[in-house]
Amino acid sequence: MPADYSLESIEVSLSPQERFEEFLKSRGMRTTEQRRLLLEHVFSRHEHFDADTLIDQLPRKGQEGYVSRPTVYRTLNEFVDAGLLRKFELDGRAVYEHDYGYPEHDHLYCQQCQKLYEFHLDELIELRNKVAQDHQFRVMSHRLIISGICQECALTRRRKRRKQDLI
Amino acid sequence: MPADYSLESIEVSLSPQERFEEFLKSRGMRTTEQRRLLLEHVFSRHEHFDADTLIDQLPRKGQEGYVSRPTVYRTLNEFVDAGLLRKFELDGRAVYEHDYGYPEHDHLYCQQCQKLYEFHLDELIELRNKVAQDHQFRVMSHRLIISGICQECALTRRRKRRKQDLI
DNA sequence: ATCATTGCAAAAGATTTGCAAGGTC
DNA sequence: GACCTTGCAAATCTTTTGCAATGAT
């Protein structure tokens, strides 16, 4: 078995918690209650979220388990550096999603309900690599967001229009 | 000749200035010195730009042709609404590029020198439409940014590394 | 004991807004 | 003259930072 293959198996078998531990240790950083709490919360659900949404879901000031806003921001950046989360911009604010142990994908973004739908297409990666090769460009990552109206919203709209027609 | 074909010819034959005039008129807005000046400036060059870069290129306060920061922001939004410019986010700030009369394209973004390279691939549009159809999603637009290192920077880096090796 | 981390308050950066004065139709 | 637009100052929103107190190793 080649060395990098076995390395990869080890990587993949680590839980987010374990991986973060390693990350912290490798940088001389410490395991704290806040980091533990945030990591557990973030990996207990799978939705995309922004800092504000996350803070809303956490205990308020004065309650057990409260984490201050600056610490939330600091820790989210650490999660990104550790390769646990991916960050991207949507309507001017940062949005996070699971990266570690989660397959590569892109998004459909509904302008109406702001929902994000995931999809994956190998052809897109091929196309991406082809373009990069044509431009002698070394790809590190990519981000594709298709914006429009999702089926659900399209149906709701049609219903509303019908209702209006009756008045 | 079908009606919509002739309509399209009219649309395409309008200059950005004329198109903006129509936009303003249709909304009961007025043609002002500032709007004229900004439109002329923005369409006199073709690079991508952000609000700050634009303001740096314009006359300073006290000089002939000065436009205040809020007016620049307001007017850029109008250009986007009028379909003259497209806006997207890069590293947390808004970036603008020509839309009106300019062919659809996507971007390679160099993380090193921050340069944007344009490319167009019909296959990408096909792929996009296929995904959308699979999800019953009505596409309004899309944005693909491939991030990495451009050829120029890759070469510069290699040279620097060689130099360091000599020390 | 040492040194990283936290929460607080405040700063920073980008963009927007209320409003009185001025400009356009 | 009616009312849209501008510039100013200030607000807003999101994210970051300085710092003294606290916590982890």
mmCIF file of C-alpha atoms (C1' of nucleotides) in Angstrom:
data_model
loop_
_atom_site.group_PDB
_atom_site.id
_atom_site.type_symbol
_atom_site.label_atom_id
_atom_site.label_comp_id
_atom_site.label_asym_id
_atom_site.label_seq_id
_atom_site.Cartn_x
_atom_site.Cartn_y
_atom_site.Cartn_z
ATOM 1 C CA MET A 1 0.000 0.000 0.000
ATOM 2 C CA PRO A 2 1.490 3.381 -0.963
ATOM 3 C CA ALA A 3 2.315 5.739 1.863
ATOM 4 C CA ASP A 4 -0.045 8.540 0.851
ATOM 5 C CA TYR A 5 -2.918 6.114 0.505
ATOM 6 C CA SER A 6 -2.628 5.008 4.095
ATOM 7 C CA LEU A 7 -2.215 8.626 5.146
ATOM 8 C CA GLU A 8 -5.473 9.467 3.468
ATOM 9 C CA SER A 9 -7.295 6.644 5.204
ATOM 10 C CA ILE A 10 -6.147 7.983 8.530
ATOM 11 C CA GLU A 11 -7.318 11.472 7.621
ATOM 12 C CA VAL A 12 -10.740 10.360 6.573
ATOM 13 C CA SER A 13 -11.276 8.222 9.653
ATOM 14 C CA LEU A 14 -10.822 11.151 12.033
ATOM 15 C CA SER A 15 -13.940 12.770 13.423
ATOM 16 C CA PRO A 16 -14.221 16.553 13.068
ATOM 17 C CA GLN A 17 -13.438 16.748 16.770
ATOM 18 C CA GLU A 18 -10.286 14.679 16.405
ATOM 19 C CA ARG A 19 -9.182 16.594 13.368
ATOM 20 C CA PHE A 20 -9.652 19.892 15.144
ATOM 21 C CA GLU A 21 -7.666 18.592 18.125
ATOM 22 C CA GLU A 22 -4.791 17.801 15.812
ATOM 23 C CA PHE A 23 -5.042 21.186 14.184
ATOM 24 C CA LEU A 24 -4.937 22.969 17.533
ATOM 25 C CA LYS A 25 -2.078 20.851 18.823
ATOM 26 C CA SER A 26 -0.041 21.446 15.677
ATOM 27 C CA ARG A 27 -0.355 25.183 16.224
ATOM 28 C CA GLY A 28 0.165 25.314 19.957
ATOM 29 C CA MET A 29 -3.460 26.313 20.475
ATOM 30 C CA ARG A 30 -5.664 25.100 23.291
ATOM 31 C CA THR A 31 -8.809 23.086 23.620
ATOM 32 C CA THR A 32 -11.389 25.279 25.291
ATOM 33 C CA GLU A 33 -15.000 24.946 26.293
ATOM 34 C CA GLN A 34 -16.040 27.479 23.628
ATOM 35 C CA ARG A 35 -14.267 25.696 20.790
ATOM 36 C CA ARG A 36 -15.669 22.345 21.887
ATOM 37 C CA LEU A 37 -19.162 23.758 22.149
ATOM 38 C CA LEU A 38 -19.111 25.488 18.779
ATOM 39 C CA LEU A 39 -17.665 22.498 16.981
ATOM 40 C CA GLU A 40 -20.274 20.208 18.431
ATOM 41 C CA HIS A 41 -23.071 22.580 17.502
ATOM 42 C CA VAL A 42 -21.835 23.199 13.975
ATOM 43 C CA PHE A 43 -21.418 19.504 13.183
ATOM 44 C CA SER A 44 -24.673 18.442 14.825
ATOM 45 C CA ARG A 45 -26.628 19.927 11.911
ATOM 46 C CA HIS A 46 -25.971 20.110 8.253
ATOM 47 C CA GLU A 47 -27.523 23.343 6.981
ATOM 48 C CA HIS A 48 -25.618 26.262 5.570
ATOM 49 C CA PHE A 49 -25.408 29.107 8.065
ATOM 50 C CA ASP A 50 -23.952 32.531 8.668
ATOM 51 C CA ALA A 51 -22.414 33.875 11.864
ATOM 52 C CA ASP A 52 -25.588 35.612 12.926
ATOM 53 C CA THR A 53 -27.778 32.563 12.517
ATOM 54 C CA LEU A 54 -25.313 30.521 14.502
ATOM 55 C CA ILE A 55 -25.242 33.061 17.316
ATOM 56 C CA ASP A 56 -29.044 33.081 17.390
ATOM 57 C CA GLN A 57 -29.038 29.321 17.912
ATOM 58 C CA LEU A 58 -26.569 29.474 20.780
ATOM 59 C CA PRO A 59 -27.363 30.303 24.440
ATOM 60 C CA ARG A 60 -27.758 34.027 25.116
ATOM 61 C CA LYS A 61 -25.505 36.109 27.297
ATOM 62 C CA GLY A 62 -25.805 35.124 30.948
ATOM 63 C CA GLN A 63 -26.940 31.593 30.113
ATOM 64 C CA GLU A 64 -24.955 28.383 30.407
ATOM 65 C CA GLY A 65 -22.835 27.823 27.284
ATOM 66 C CA TYR A 66 -22.786 31.419 26.081
ATOM 67 C CA VAL A 67 -20.061 32.270 23.568
ATOM 68 C CA SER A 68 -19.354 35.885 22.728
ATOM 69 C CA ARG A 69 -19.688 37.214 19.212
ATOM 70 C CA PRO A 70 -15.966 37.846 18.693
ATOM 71 C CA THR A 71 -15.185 34.317 19.798
ATOM 72 C CA VAL A 72 -17.743 32.907 17.398
ATOM 73 C CA TYR A 73 -16.101 34.789 14.525
ATOM 74 C CA ARG A 74 -12.626 33.819 15.641
ATOM 75 C CA THR A 75 -13.583 30.181 15.969
ATOM 76 C CA LEU A 76 -15.339 30.029 12.616
ATOM 77 C CA ASN A 77 -12.138 31.256 11.003
ATOM 78 C CA GLU A 78 -10.247 28.534 12.822
ATOM 79 C CA PHE A 79 -12.675 25.908 11.528
ATOM 80 C CA VAL A 80 -12.032 27.165 8.015
ATOM 81 C CA ASP A 81 -8.263 27.096 8.535
ATOM 82 C CA ALA A 82 -8.557 23.587 9.933
ATOM 83 C CA GLY A 83 -10.387 22.490 6.804
ATOM 84 C CA LEU A 84 -13.572 21.693 8.690
ATOM 85 C CA LEU A 85 -15.752 24.369 7.124
ATOM 86 C CA ARG A 86 -15.867 26.165 3.794
ATOM 87 C CA LYS A 87 -16.781 29.801 3.638
ATOM 88 C CA PHE A 88 -18.356 31.727 0.789
ATOM 89 C CA GLU A 89 -20.099 35.049 0.251
ATOM 90 C CA LEU A 90 -23.798 35.423 -0.403
ATOM 91 C CA ASP A 91 -25.529 38.799 -0.538
ATOM 92 C CA GLY A 92 -22.585 40.429 1.181
ATOM 93 C CA ARG A 93 -22.254 38.179 4.202
ATOM 94 C CA ALA A 94 -20.186 35.062 4.864
ATOM 95 C CA VAL A 95 -21.929 31.690 4.656
ATOM 96 C CA TYR A 96 -20.434 28.474 6.017
ATOM 97 C CA GLU A 97 -20.959 24.827 5.195
ATOM 98 C CA HIS A 98 -19.365 21.523 6.120
ATOM 99 C CA ASP A 99 -16.216 20.753 4.228
ATOM 100 C CA TYR A 100 -14.483 17.995 6.164
ATOM 101 C CA GLY A 101 -15.722 14.575 5.145
ATOM 102 C CA TYR A 102 -18.308 16.111 2.873
ATOM 103 C CA PRO A 103 -18.295 15.596 -0.893
ATOM 104 C CA GLU A 104 -17.528 18.468 -3.252
ATOM 105 C CA HIS A 105 -20.623 20.174 -4.612
ATOM 106 C CA ASP A 106 -22.062 23.406 -5.974
ATOM 107 C CA HIS A 107 -25.236 25.342 -5.354
ATOM 108 C CA LEU A 108 -28.551 26.438 -6.720
ATOM 109 C CA TYR A 109 -29.619 29.582 -4.881
ATOM 110 C CA CYS A 110 -33.269 30.588 -4.767
ATOM 111 C CA GLN A 111 -33.551 34.374 -4.841
ATOM 112 C CA GLN A 112 -37.068 34.116 -3.459
ATOM 113 C CA CYS A 113 -36.678 31.952 -0.346
ATOM 114 C CA GLN A 114 -32.860 32.197 -0.049
ATOM 115 C CA LYS A 115 -32.602 28.412 0.138
ATOM 116 C CA LEU A 116 -29.458 26.710 -1.141
ATOM 117 C CA TYR A 117 -29.724 23.409 -3.008
ATOM 118 C CA GLU A 118 -26.653 21.266 -3.545
ATOM 119 C CA PHE A 119 -25.648 19.369 -6.638
ATOM 120 C CA HIS A 120 -22.575 17.637 -7.955
ATOM 121 C CA LEU A 121 -21.537 17.049 -11.536
ATOM 122 C CA ASP A 122 -18.269 15.421 -12.524
ATOM 123 C CA GLU A 123 -18.540 17.131 -15.916
ATOM 124 C CA LEU A 124 -18.274 20.492 -14.204
ATOM 125 C CA ILE A 125 -14.971 19.527 -12.628
ATOM 126 C CA GLU A 126 -13.734 18.293 -15.993
ATOM 127 C CA LEU A 127 -14.795 21.532 -17.628
ATOM 128 C CA ARG A 128 -13.132 23.525 -14.883
ATOM 129 C CA ASN A 129 -9.873 21.665 -15.299
ATOM 130 C CA LYS A 130 -10.013 22.072 -19.065
ATOM 131 C CA VAL A 131 -10.454 25.845 -18.793
ATOM 132 C CA ALA A 132 -7.640 26.045 -16.280
ATOM 133 C CA GLN A 133 -5.356 24.029 -18.490
ATOM 134 C CA ASP A 134 -6.140 26.271 -21.453
ATOM 135 C CA HIS A 135 -5.095 29.271 -19.364
ATOM 136 C CA GLN A 136 -2.142 27.572 -17.680
ATOM 137 C CA PHE A 137 -3.932 28.289 -14.441
ATOM 138 C CA ARG A 138 -3.381 26.270 -11.272
ATOM 139 C CA VAL A 139 -6.796 25.588 -9.732
ATOM 140 C CA MET A 140 -7.083 25.724 -5.973
ATOM 141 C CA SER A 141 -10.876 25.785 -5.744
ATOM 142 C CA HIS A 142 -13.973 27.008 -7.476
ATOM 143 C CA ARG A 143 -17.394 28.307 -6.606
ATOM 144 C CA LEU A 144 -20.452 28.042 -8.836
ATOM 145 C CA ILE A 145 -23.762 29.466 -7.761
ATOM 146 C CA ILE A 146 -26.755 29.246 -10.037
ATOM 147 C CA SER A 147 -29.343 31.824 -9.012
ATOM 148 C CA GLY A 148 -33.010 31.746 -9.835
ATOM 149 C CA ILE A 149 -36.339 30.497 -8.527
ATOM 150 C CA CYS A 150 -36.750 27.056 -7.008
ATOM 151 C CA GLN A 151 -39.643 24.804 -7.889
ATOM 152 C CA GLU A 152 -41.353 25.322 -4.565
ATOM 153 C CA CYS A 153 -41.357 29.104 -4.921
ATOM 154 C CA ALA A 154 -42.412 28.923 -8.544
ATOM 155 C CA LEU A 155 -45.476 26.903 -7.508
ATOM 156 C CA THR A 156 -46.329 29.226 -4.649
ATOM 157 C CA ARG A 157 -46.130 32.190 -6.960
ATOM 158 C CA ARG A 158 -48.434 30.612 -9.488
ATOM 159 C CA ARG A 159 -50.990 29.915 -6.769
ATOM 160 C CA LYS A 160 -50.822 33.512 -5.604
ATOM 161 C CA ARG A 161 -51.312 34.782 -9.118
ATOM 162 C CA ARG A 162 -54.373 32.560 -9.556
ATOM 163 C CA LYS A 163 -55.832 33.841 -6.311
ATOM 164 C CA GLN A 164 -55.380 37.421 -7.436
ATOM 165 C CA ASP A 165 -57.090 36.645 -10.707
ATOM 166 C CA LEU A 166 -60.218 35.684 -8.776
ATOM 167 C CA ILE A 167 -60.559 39.063 -7.072
ATOM 168 C CA MET B 1 -39.199 40.094 -40.082
ATOM 169 C CA PRO B 2 -40.665 38.955 -36.710
ATOM 170 C CA ALA B 3 -41.529 41.677 -34.248
ATOM 171 C CA ASP B 4 -39.198 40.562 -31.467
ATOM 172 C CA TYR B 5 -36.261 40.346 -33.842
ATOM 173 C CA SER B 6 -36.592 44.000 -34.742
ATOM 174 C CA LEU B 7 -37.044 44.845 -31.079
ATOM 175 C CA GLU B 8 -33.814 43.104 -30.277
ATOM 176 C CA SER B 9 -31.955 45.019 -32.960
ATOM 177 C CA ILE B 10 -33.150 48.245 -31.436
ATOM 178 C CA GLU B 11 -32.018 47.178 -27.974
ATOM 179 C CA VAL B 12 -28.585 46.162 -29.084
ATOM 180 C CA SER B 13 -28.061 49.304 -31.105
ATOM 181 C CA LEU B 14 -28.539 51.593 -28.105
ATOM 182 C CA SER B 15 -25.419 52.991 -26.525
ATOM 183 C CA PRO B 16 -25.051 52.596 -22.753
ATOM 184 C CA GLN B 17 -25.868 56.288 -22.512
ATOM 185 C CA GLU B 18 -29.068 55.908 -24.499
ATOM 186 C CA ARG B 19 -30.087 52.846 -22.594
ATOM 187 C CA PHE B 20 -29.553 54.610 -19.287
ATOM 188 C CA GLU B 21 -31.597 57.585 -20.505
ATOM 189 C CA GLU B 22 -34.478 55.236 -21.246
ATOM 190 C CA PHE B 23 -34.099 53.604 -17.868
ATOM 191 C CA LEU B 24 -34.191 56.945 -16.075
ATOM 192 C CA LYS B 25 -37.126 58.223 -18.079
ATOM 193 C CA SER B 26 -39.104 55.048 -17.449
ATOM 194 C CA ARG B 27 -38.694 55.575 -13.734
ATOM 195 C CA GLY B 28 -39.249 59.295 -13.560
ATOM 196 C CA MET B 29 -35.608 59.863 -12.647
ATOM 197 C CA ARG B 30 -33.451 62.703 -13.902
ATOM 198 C CA THR B 31 -30.369 63.044 -16.002
ATOM 199 C CA THR B 32 -27.766 64.728 -13.863
ATOM 200 C CA GLU B 33 -24.175 65.771 -14.303
ATOM 201 C CA GLN B 34 -23.016 63.126 -11.828
ATOM 202 C CA ARG B 35 -24.826 60.271 -13.559
ATOM 203 C CA ARG B 36 -23.530 61.372 -16.952
ATOM 204 C CA LEU B 37 -19.999 61.668 -15.656
ATOM 205 C CA LEU B 38 -19.973 58.296 -13.928
ATOM 206 C CA LEU B 39 -21.488 56.503 -16.886
ATOM 207 C CA GLU B 40 -18.943 57.983 -19.231
ATOM 208 C CA HIS B 41 -16.089 57.064 -16.942
ATOM 209 C CA VAL B 42 -17.276 53.535 -16.299
ATOM 210 C CA PHE B 43 -17.788 52.742 -19.970
ATOM 211 C CA SER B 44 -14.568 54.386 -21.116
ATOM 212 C CA ARG B 45 -12.560 51.493 -19.673
ATOM 213 C CA HIS B 46 -13.160 47.814 -19.495
ATOM 214 C CA GLU B 47 -11.523 46.524 -16.335
ATOM 215 C CA HIS B 48 -13.338 45.106 -13.348
ATOM 216 C CA PHE B 49 -13.485 47.591 -10.510
ATOM 217 C CA ASP B 50 -14.854 48.199 -7.045
ATOM 218 C CA ALA B 51 -16.392 51.371 -5.644
ATOM 219 C CA ASP B 52 -13.162 52.455 -3.992
ATOM 220 C CA THR B 53 -11.046 52.063 -7.104
ATOM 221 C CA LEU B 54 -13.594 54.041 -9.076
ATOM 222 C CA ILE B 55 -13.607 56.850 -6.535
ATOM 223 C CA ASP B 56 -9.812 56.961 -6.610
ATOM 224 C CA GLN B 57 -9.926 57.483 -10.369
ATOM 225 C CA LEU B 58 -12.413 60.352 -10.145
ATOM 226 C CA PRO B 59 -11.625 63.995 -9.325
ATOM 227 C CA ARG B 60 -11.128 64.684 -5.611
ATOM 228 C CA LYS B 61 -13.335 66.838 -3.447
ATOM 229 C CA GLY B 62 -13.108 70.490 -4.447
ATOM 230 C CA GLN B 63 -12.060 69.669 -8.009
ATOM 231 C CA GLU B 64 -14.167 69.937 -11.155
ATOM 232 C CA GLY B 65 -16.231 66.794 -11.689
ATOM 233 C CA TYR B 66 -16.169 65.593 -8.085
ATOM 234 C CA VAL B 67 -18.850 63.055 -7.167
ATOM 235 C CA SER B 68 -19.459 62.200 -3.525
ATOM 236 C CA ARG B 69 -19.061 58.679 -2.229
ATOM 237 C CA PRO B 70 -22.756 58.123 -1.482
ATOM 238 C CA THR B 71 -23.654 59.255 -4.988
ATOM 239 C CA VAL B 72 -21.114 56.863 -6.470
ATOM 240 C CA TYR B 73 -22.671 53.982 -4.554
ATOM 241 C CA ARG B 74 -26.194 55.080 -5.429
ATOM 242 C CA THR B 75 -25.339 55.417 -9.086
ATOM 243 C CA LEU B 76 -23.565 52.073 -9.306
ATOM 244 C CA ASN B 77 -26.710 50.456 -7.992
ATOM 245 C CA GLU B 78 -28.690 52.261 -10.661
ATOM 246 C CA PHE B 79 -26.334 50.988 -13.350
ATOM 247 C CA VAL B 80 -26.910 47.471 -12.100
ATOM 248 C CA ASP B 81 -30.685 47.963 -12.061
ATOM 249 C CA ALA B 82 -30.502 49.366 -15.570
ATOM 250 C CA GLY B 83 -28.669 46.250 -16.730
ATOM 251 C CA LEU B 84 -25.520 48.183 -17.613
ATOM 252 C CA LEU B 85 -23.274 46.606 -14.988
ATOM 253 C CA ARG B 86 -23.100 43.272 -13.219
ATOM 254 C CA LYS B 87 -22.083 43.116 -9.602
ATOM 255 C CA PHE B 88 -20.444 40.265 -7.739
ATOM 256 C CA GLU B 89 -18.643 39.700 -4.466
ATOM 257 C CA LEU B 90 -14.928 39.060 -4.162
ATOM 258 C CA ASP B 91 -13.142 38.890 -0.821
ATOM 259 C CA GLY B 92 -16.029 40.645 0.879
ATOM 260 C CA ARG B 93 -16.376 43.659 -1.376
ATOM 261 C CA ALA B 94 -18.533 44.347 -4.432
ATOM 262 C CA VAL B 95 -16.875 44.155 -7.849
ATOM 263 C CA TYR B 96 -18.468 45.535 -11.016
ATOM 264 C CA GLU B 97 -18.042 44.721 -14.680
ATOM 265 C CA HIS B 98 -19.731 45.660 -17.937
ATOM 266 C CA ASP B 99 -22.871 43.757 -18.650
ATOM 267 C CA TYR B 100 -24.685 45.693 -21.349
ATOM 268 C CA GLY B 101 -23.495 44.711 -24.799
ATOM 269 C CA TYR B 102 -20.858 42.449 -23.334
ATOM 270 C CA PRO B 103 -20.846 38.687 -23.892
ATOM 271 C CA GLU B 104 -21.597 36.302 -21.044
ATOM 272 C CA HIS B 105 -18.484 34.946 -19.374
ATOM 273 C CA ASP B 106 -17.000 33.553 -16.179
ATOM 274 C CA HIS B 107 -13.787 34.146 -14.255
ATOM 275 C CA LEU B 108 -10.470 32.746 -13.218
ATOM 276 C CA TYR B 109 -9.331 34.580 -10.100
ATOM 277 C CA CYS B 110 -5.674 34.664 -9.129
ATOM 278 C CA GLN B 111 -5.340 34.588 -5.352
ATOM 279 C CA GLN B 112 -1.812 35.938 -5.655
ATOM 280 C CA CYS B 113 -2.192 39.044 -7.830
ATOM 281 C CA GLN B 114 -5.987 39.391 -7.533
ATOM 282 C CA LYS B 115 -6.317 39.576 -11.315
ATOM 283 C CA LEU B 116 -9.500 38.330 -12.966
ATOM 284 C CA TYR B 117 -9.311 36.452 -16.270
ATOM 285 C CA GLU B 118 -12.411 35.958 -18.372
ATOM 286 C CA PHE B 119 -13.465 32.871 -20.271
ATOM 287 C CA HIS B 120 -16.549 31.585 -21.973
ATOM 288 C CA LEU B 121 -17.643 28.016 -22.551
ATOM 289 C CA ASP B 122 -20.926 27.034 -24.135
ATOM 290 C CA GLU B 123 -20.654 23.663 -22.432
ATOM 291 C CA LEU B 124 -20.882 25.365 -19.082
ATOM 292 C CA ILE B 125 -24.180 26.974 -19.991
ATOM 293 C CA GLU B 126 -25.468 23.624 -21.212
ATOM 294 C CA LEU B 127 -24.374 21.975 -17.988
ATOM 295 C CA ARG B 128 -25.994 24.752 -15.969
ATOM 296 C CA ASN B 129 -29.278 24.350 -17.799
ATOM 297 C CA LYS B 130 -29.179 20.597 -17.402
ATOM 298 C CA VAL B 131 -28.698 20.871 -13.631
ATOM 299 C CA ALA B 132 -31.478 23.407 -13.404
ATOM 300 C CA GLN B 133 -33.826 21.226 -15.401
ATOM 301 C CA ASP B 134 -33.039 18.247 -13.167
ATOM 302 C CA HIS B 135 -34.037 20.344 -10.155
ATOM 303 C CA GLN B 136 -36.988 22.072 -11.819
ATOM 304 C CA PHE B 137 -35.150 25.291 -11.115
ATOM 305 C CA ARG B 138 -35.683 28.475 -13.137
ATOM 306 C CA VAL B 139 -32.259 29.966 -13.848
ATOM 307 C CA MET B 140 -31.918 33.723 -13.726
ATOM 308 C CA SER B 141 -28.128 33.899 -13.702
ATOM 309 C CA HIS B 142 -25.048 32.118 -12.501
ATOM 310 C CA ARG B 143 -21.590 32.958 -11.225
ATOM 311 C CA LEU B 144 -18.570 30.708 -11.522
ATOM 312 C CA ILE B 145 -15.231 31.763 -10.128
ATOM 313 C CA ILE B 146 -12.253 29.459 -10.393
ATOM 314 C CA SER B 147 -9.629 30.458 -7.842
ATOM 315 C CA GLY B 148 -5.958 29.611 -7.950
ATOM 316 C CA ILE B 149 -2.637 30.869 -9.255
ATOM 317 C CA CYS B 150 -2.256 32.390 -12.707
ATOM 318 C CA GLN B 151 0.611 31.479 -14.990
ATOM 319 C CA GLU B 152 2.362 34.792 -14.494
ATOM 320 C CA CYS B 153 2.404 34.436 -10.712
ATOM 321 C CA ALA B 154 3.420 30.795 -10.911
ATOM 322 C CA LEU B 155 6.462 31.796 -12.956
ATOM 323 C CA THR B 156 7.337 34.675 -10.645
ATOM 324 C CA ARG B 157 7.160 32.392 -7.672
ATOM 325 C CA ARG B 158 9.442 29.830 -9.231
ATOM 326 C CA ARG B 159 11.992 32.524 -9.997
ATOM 327 C CA LYS B 160 11.866 33.758 -6.408
ATOM 328 C CA ARG B 161 12.343 30.254 -5.090
ATOM 329 C CA ARG B 162 15.386 29.775 -7.331
ATOM 330 C CA LYS B 163 16.855 33.038 -6.124
ATOM 331 C CA GLN B 164 16.419 31.962 -2.511
ATOM 332 C CA ASP B 165 18.127 28.668 -3.228
ATOM 333 C CA LEU B 166 21.252 30.604 -4.184
ATOM 334 C CA ILE B 167 21.581 32.343 -0.854
ATOM 335 C "C1'" DA C 1 3.882 29.651 35.970
ATOM 336 C "C1'" DT C 2 3.421 30.481 31.345
ATOM 337 C "C1'" DC C 3 1.104 31.816 27.696
ATOM 338 C "C1'" DA C 4 -3.255 31.183 24.899
ATOM 339 C "C1'" DT C 5 -8.139 32.555 25.063
ATOM 340 C "C1'" DT C 6 -12.101 35.018 26.342
ATOM 341 C "C1'" DG C 7 -15.403 38.865 26.696
ATOM 342 C "C1'" DC C 8 -15.858 43.556 26.522
ATOM 343 C "C1'" DA C 9 -15.722 47.724 24.258
ATOM 344 C "C1'" DA C 10 -14.324 49.850 20.531
ATOM 345 C "C1'" DA C 11 -12.535 50.018 15.853
ATOM 346 C "C1'" DA C 12 -12.637 49.095 11.110
ATOM 347 C "C1'" DG C 13 -14.344 48.676 6.432
ATOM 348 C "C1'" DA C 14 -18.041 48.751 3.177
ATOM 349 C "C1'" DT C 15 -22.333 50.529 2.091
ATOM 350 C "C1'" DT C 16 -26.627 52.980 3.117
ATOM 351 C "C1'" DT C 17 -29.696 56.643 4.813
ATOM 352 C "C1'" DG C 18 -31.971 61.137 6.693
ATOM 353 C "C1'" DC C 19 -32.073 65.512 5.503
ATOM 354 C "C1'" DA C 20 -31.506 70.302 4.018
ATOM 355 C "C1'" DA C 21 -29.738 72.667 0.024
ATOM 356 C "C1'" DG C 22 -29.481 72.665 -4.802
ATOM 357 C "C1'" DG C 23 -30.583 71.088 -9.599
ATOM 358 C "C1'" DT C 24 -33.742 69.315 -13.337
ATOM 359 C "C1'" DC C 25 -38.003 69.066 -15.754
ATOM 360 C "C1'" DG D 1 -42.883 75.246 -8.909
ATOM 361 C "C1'" DA D 2 -42.791 70.424 -8.019
ATOM 362 C "C1'" DC D 3 -40.032 67.072 -6.816
ATOM 363 C "C1'" DC D 4 -35.778 64.400 -7.757
ATOM 364 C "C1'" DT D 5 -30.796 64.442 -6.538
ATOM 365 C "C1'" DT D 6 -26.789 65.678 -4.182
ATOM 366 C "C1'" DG D 7 -23.402 66.082 -0.421
ATOM 367 C "C1'" DC D 8 -22.840 65.926 4.217
ATOM 368 C "C1'" DA D 9 -22.862 63.631 8.414
ATOM 369 C "C1'" DA D 10 -24.196 59.948 10.626
ATOM 370 C "C1'" DA D 11 -26.040 55.355 10.813
ATOM 371 C "C1'" DT D 12 -25.837 50.457 9.670
ATOM 372 C "C1'" DC D 13 -24.083 45.977 9.168
ATOM 373 C "C1'" DT D 14 -20.596 42.652 9.396
ATOM 374 C "C1'" DT D 15 -16.326 41.437 11.009
ATOM 375 C "C1'" DT D 16 -12.026 42.407 13.468
ATOM 376 C "C1'" DT D 17 -8.941 44.026 17.162
ATOM 377 C "C1'" DG D 18 -6.716 45.867 21.706
ATOM 378 C "C1'" DC D 19 -6.638 44.661 26.132
ATOM 379 C "C1'" DA D 20 -7.222 43.166 30.908
ATOM 380 C "C1'" DA D 21 -9.035 39.190 33.175
ATOM 381 C "C1'" DT D 22 -9.433 34.272 32.967
ATOM 382 C "C1'" DG D 23 -8.308 29.576 31.805
ATOM 383 C "C1'" DA D 24 -5.506 25.578 29.870
ATOM 384 C "C1'" DT D 25 -1.296 23.009 30.011
#
